[in-house]
Every structure is written in structure tokens, then in C-alpha cells.
CSV table of C-alpha atoms in Angstrom, one decimal:
chain,number,residue,atom,x,y,z
A,2,MET,CA,-19.5,4.5,-22.5
A,3,ALA,CA,-20.7,3.0,-19.8
A,4,ALA,CA,-18.2,0.4,-19.2
A,5,LYS,CA,-15.7,3.2,-20.2
A,6,LYS,CA,-17.1,4.6,-17.0
A,7,LYS,CA,-16.7,1.9,-15.0
A,8,ASP,CA,-13.2,0.8,-15.5
A,9,LYS,CA,-12.4,4.1,-15.1
A,10,ASP,CA,-13.8,4.2,-11.6
A,11,LYS,CA,-11.8,0.7,-10.9
A,12,ASP,CA,-8.4,2.3,-11.7
A,13,LYS,CA,-8.9,5.6,-9.4
A,14,GLY,CA,-7.2,8.5,-11.9
A,15,ASP,CA,-3.7,6.3,-12.3
A,16,GLY,CA,-4.1,3.8,-14.1
A,17,ARG,CA,-4.0,1.4,-11.4
A,18,LYS,CA,-6.7,-1.9,-11.5
A,19,ILE,CA,-6.3,-2.5,-7.7
A,20,ILE,CA,-6.8,-6.0,-6.3
A,21,ALA,CA,-6.4,-6.4,-3.3
A,22,GLN,CA,-5.4,-3.7,0.3
A,23,ASN,CA,-2.9,-4.5,3.7
A,24,LYS,CA,-5.4,-2.1,5.3
A,25,LYS,CA,-4.1,-3.6,8.0
A,26,ALA,CA,-0.5,-2.3,7.8
A,27,ARG,CA,-0.6,1.6,8.1
A,28,HIS,CA,-2.5,0.1,11.8
A,29,ASP,CA,-0.3,-1.9,12.8
A,30,TYR,CA,3.3,0.0,11.3
A,31,LEU,CA,4.7,3.9,10.5
A,32,ILE,CA,5.2,3.7,6.6
A,33,ILE,CA,8.7,5.4,6.6
A,34,ASP,CA,9.1,4.8,2.7
A,35,THR,CA,7.4,3.6,-0.4
A,36,TYR,CA,7.8,1.3,-3.6
A,37,GLU,CA,6.8,0.0,-7.0
A,38,CYS,CA,7.3,-3.0,-7.7
A,39,GLY,CA,7.3,-6.0,-10.6
A,40,ILE,CA,6.1,-9.4,-9.2
A,41,VAL,CA,7.1,-13.1,-10.4
A,42,LEU,CA,3.7,-14.7,-11.0
A,43,THR,CA,2.9,-17.9,-13.1
A,44,GLY,CA,-0.1,-18.3,-16.0
A,45,THR,CA,-2.5,-19.3,-12.5
A,46,GLU,CA,-1.6,-17.0,-10.6
A,47,VAL,CA,-2.1,-14.0,-13.0
A,48,LYS,CA,-5.9,-15.7,-13.9
A,49,SER,CA,-6.2,-16.0,-9.9
A,50,LEU,CA,-5.9,-12.4,-9.5
A,51,ARG,CA,-7.6,-11.4,-12.5
A,52,GLN,CA,-10.9,-12.5,-10.9
A,53,GLY,CA,-9.3,-10.7,-7.8
A,54,ARG,CA,-8.8,-12.8,-5.5
A,55,ALA,CA,-5.9,-12.1,-3.3
A,56,SER,CA,-5.1,-11.7,0.2
A,57,LEU,CA,-1.8,-9.2,2.0
A,58,VAL,CA,-2.9,-9.8,5.6
A,59,ASP,CA,-0.2,-11.4,6.4
A,60,GLY,CA,2.4,-10.3,3.5
A,61,PHE,CA,6.5,-9.6,4.6
A,62,VAL,CA,9.3,-9.2,2.1
A,63,GLN,CA,12.7,-10.4,2.9
A,64,ILE,CA,15.4,-9.9,0.5
A,65,ASP,CA,17.5,-13.1,0.5
A,66,GLY,CA,21.6,-12.6,-1.2
A,67,HIS,CA,20.4,-9.1,-3.0
A,68,GLU,CA,17.5,-11.0,-4.4
A,69,ALA,CA,13.4,-9.3,-3.1
A,70,TRP,CA,11.3,-12.7,-2.0
A,71,LEU,CA,7.1,-12.1,-1.0
A,72,HIS,CA,6.4,-14.3,1.8
A,73,ASN,CA,3.0,-15.2,2.9
A,74,VAL,CA,0.7,-13.5,0.8
A,75,HIS,CA,-2.0,-15.5,-0.4
A,76,VAL,CA,-3.3,-16.0,-4.3
A,77,PRO,CA,-5.7,-19.2,-4.0
A,78,GLU,CA,-5.6,-21.8,-7.0
A,79,TYR,CA,-7.5,-21.0,-9.8
A,80,ALA,CA,-10.2,-22.7,-10.0
A,81,GLN,CA,-10.0,-23.9,-13.5
A,82,GLY,CA,-6.2,-24.9,-13.3
A,83,THR,CA,-5.1,-28.3,-14.2
A,84,TRP,CA,-2.2,-30.1,-12.8
A,85,THR,CA,-0.6,-26.6,-13.6
A,86,ASN,CA,-2.0,-24.9,-10.8
A,87,HIS,CA,0.0,-22.9,-7.8
A,88,ALA,CA,0.7,-23.6,-4.4
A,89,ALA,CA,-1.1,-20.8,-3.3
A,90,ARG,CA,0.9,-18.9,-0.2
A,91,ARG,CA,4.4,-19.9,-2.2
A,92,LYS,CA,7.1,-16.9,-1.6
A,93,ARG,CA,7.7,-14.9,-5.0
A,94,LYS,CA,9.8,-12.8,-6.2
A,95,LEU,CA,9.9,-8.8,-6.8
A,96,LEU,CA,11.8,-6.9,-9.6
A,97,MET,CA,13.6,-4.0,-7.9
A,98,HIS,CA,16.7,-2.4,-10.0
A,99,ARG,CA,19.7,-3.6,-7.8
A,100,ALA,CA,20.2,-0.3,-6.0
A,101,GLU,CA,16.3,0.1,-4.2
A,102,ILE,CA,17.7,-3.4,-3.0
A,103,ASP,CA,20.2,-2.4,-1.3
A,104,LYS,CA,19.4,0.3,-0.4
A,105,LEU,CA,15.9,-1.7,1.2
A,106,GLU,CA,18.8,-4.0,2.9
A,107,SER,CA,20.6,-1.5,4.7
A,108,LYS,CA,17.6,-0.1,5.9
A,109,ALA,CA,15.8,-3.3,7.3
A,110,GLN,CA,18.4,-4.5,9.4
A,111,GLU,CA,18.1,-1.3,11.2
A,112,THR,CA,16.0,-2.3,14.7
A,113,SER,CA,12.1,-2.6,14.2
A,114,HIS,CA,12.2,-1.7,10.7
A,115,THR,CA,10.6,-4.3,8.0
A,116,ILE,CA,9.5,-4.5,5.0
A,117,VAL,CA,5.5,-5.1,4.3
A,118,PRO,CA,3.4,-5.2,0.7
A,119,LEU,CA,0.0,-2.4,0.8
A,120,VAL,CA,-1.3,-3.2,-2.7
A,121,LEU,CA,-1.3,-5.3,-4.9
A,122,TYR,CA,-2.8,-4.0,-8.6
A,123,PHE,CA,-2.8,-4.2,-12.1
A,124,LYS,CA,-0.7,-0.7,-14.5
A,125,GLY,CA,-0.8,-1.6,-17.7
A,126,GLY,CA,-1.2,-5.3,-17.5
A,127,ARG,CA,1.1,-6.2,-15.7
A,128,ALA,CA,0.9,-7.4,-12.1
A,129,LYS,CA,2.4,-4.7,-9.9
A,130,VAL,CA,3.2,-4.4,-5.7
A,131,GLU,CA,3.6,-1.4,-3.2
A,132,ILE,CA,5.6,-2.1,-1.4
A,133,ALA,CA,6.8,-0.4,2.1
A,134,LEU,CA,9.5,-0.1,4.3
A,135,ALA,CA,8.0,0.6,7.9
A,136,LYS,CA,7.8,0.4,11.6
A,137,GLY,CA,6.3,-1.0,14.3
A,138,LYS,CA,4.6,0.9,15.6
A,139,LYS,CA,3.3,1.0,20.0
A,140,GLU,CA,0.1,-0.1,21.2
A,141,TYR,CA,-0.7,3.6,22.1
A,142,ASP,CA,0.7,5.4,19.2
A,143,LYS,CA,-2.4,3.2,17.4
A,144,ARG,CA,-5.0,4.6,19.7
A,145,GLN,CA,-3.4,7.8,19.2
A,146,THR,CA,-3.9,7.4,16.0
A,147,LEU,CA,-7.7,6.5,15.6
A,148,ARG,CA,-8.4,9.5,18.1
A,149,GLU,CA,-7.1,11.7,15.6
A,150,LYS,CA,-9.1,10.3,12.6
A,151,GLN,CA,-12.3,10.5,15.0
A,152,ASP,CA,-11.4,13.3,15.8
A,153,ARG,CA,-11.0,14.4,11.9
A,154,ARG,CA,-14.5,12.7,11.1
A,155,GLU,CA,-16.3,14.4,13.4
A,156,THR,CA,-14.8,17.6,12.5
A,157,ASP,CA,-15.8,17.1,9.1
A,158,ARG,CA,-19.2,16.7,10.1
A,159,ALA,CA,-19.7,19.6,11.6
A,160,VAL,CA,-18.4,21.5,9.0
A,161,ALA,CA,-20.9,19.7,6.3
A,162,ALA,CA,-23.6,20.4,8.6
A,163,VAL,CA,-23.2,23.7,9.0
A,164,LYS,CA,-22.9,24.0,5.1
A,165,ARG,CA,-26.4,21.9,5.4
A,166,GLY,CA,-28.0,24.7,7.7
A,167,GLU,CA,-26.8,27.1,5.3
A,168,ARG,CA,-28.6,26.4,2.0
A,169,ALA,CA,-31.7,25.7,4.1
């Protein structure tokens, strides 16, 4: 019973087991639209991901010849792998509908738009990646976002302090 609860906590209620997140992307970019897509992996990559080892920090998506490719995502080599091991930073094909790819390609060609990976996770036993069409933030936008986050945190603390005072 406890094992099921532990697995449920990892899934966040929607059947997703998160492997890696790109928190810096939400800080550096204004997220316009998000897409969920599959990812083509080799066997040793899947085993490495199941161990929870990956990094999306420098990752980006590029569209070449009506195909979406994920670049610079670091999936370390599988420790028990042999000569069949994969390259850690190879480009990986993303599985999306043609209409989605065409839509992303046209929007990404606009100035200062890019496609970045946000989350890498398992859903229903299959590796998925959530990508986002994003626009780069200026430095003052980043400061404004941090200021709003800090104000929200202070407000929540004040509300919690008042609630604690009411109970006593």
C-alpha cells in the first residue's frame, strides 16, 4: 500500500513520472505555447532515463526538413552499457503531427522566437518531452518577474501569519 502511494506522489496525479525539468527556461523565456511530443530513443538511453539522469539546460529544438530535432539534451551513458551505448549529447528526433511541426516552424521563424524543452518525463511507459514556443525575455522583464514572485511569496507569508494568529 505504501509503495503505491509513493509512486502516486512521483506522478503528480496525471500519470507522469518527471525525469528532468528546465526551470531556467521559464525564467529566461516568455512561454507562448506548449506541446507534448514523443522522443525517439535507443535502449541504453531509456535505461539511463529510467535512472532519472538527464539535463535539459542547454537544449533546444530545431526543425529540419519538416522534422523536429532535439539538440544538446544531455542523457549520460548507461553505466552497464557496452559497445551499444549512445552518445550523451546526440540529436534526437521528436514525434509530432505534421500540422504541429508546420505551425511551430512558421512561428519559430518570427524574430526572437525559439523552441525550448521544458520537461522530460515518462507517461504510460513512454518517454515524452514537453516543448514550448518561447520568446526571449529582456533583463528588465526577468527582474520584474522575480519582483512579482517575491511579492507573492511575502503576501502568502503574511496571510499564513494572520491565520496562525487567529487559531491561537
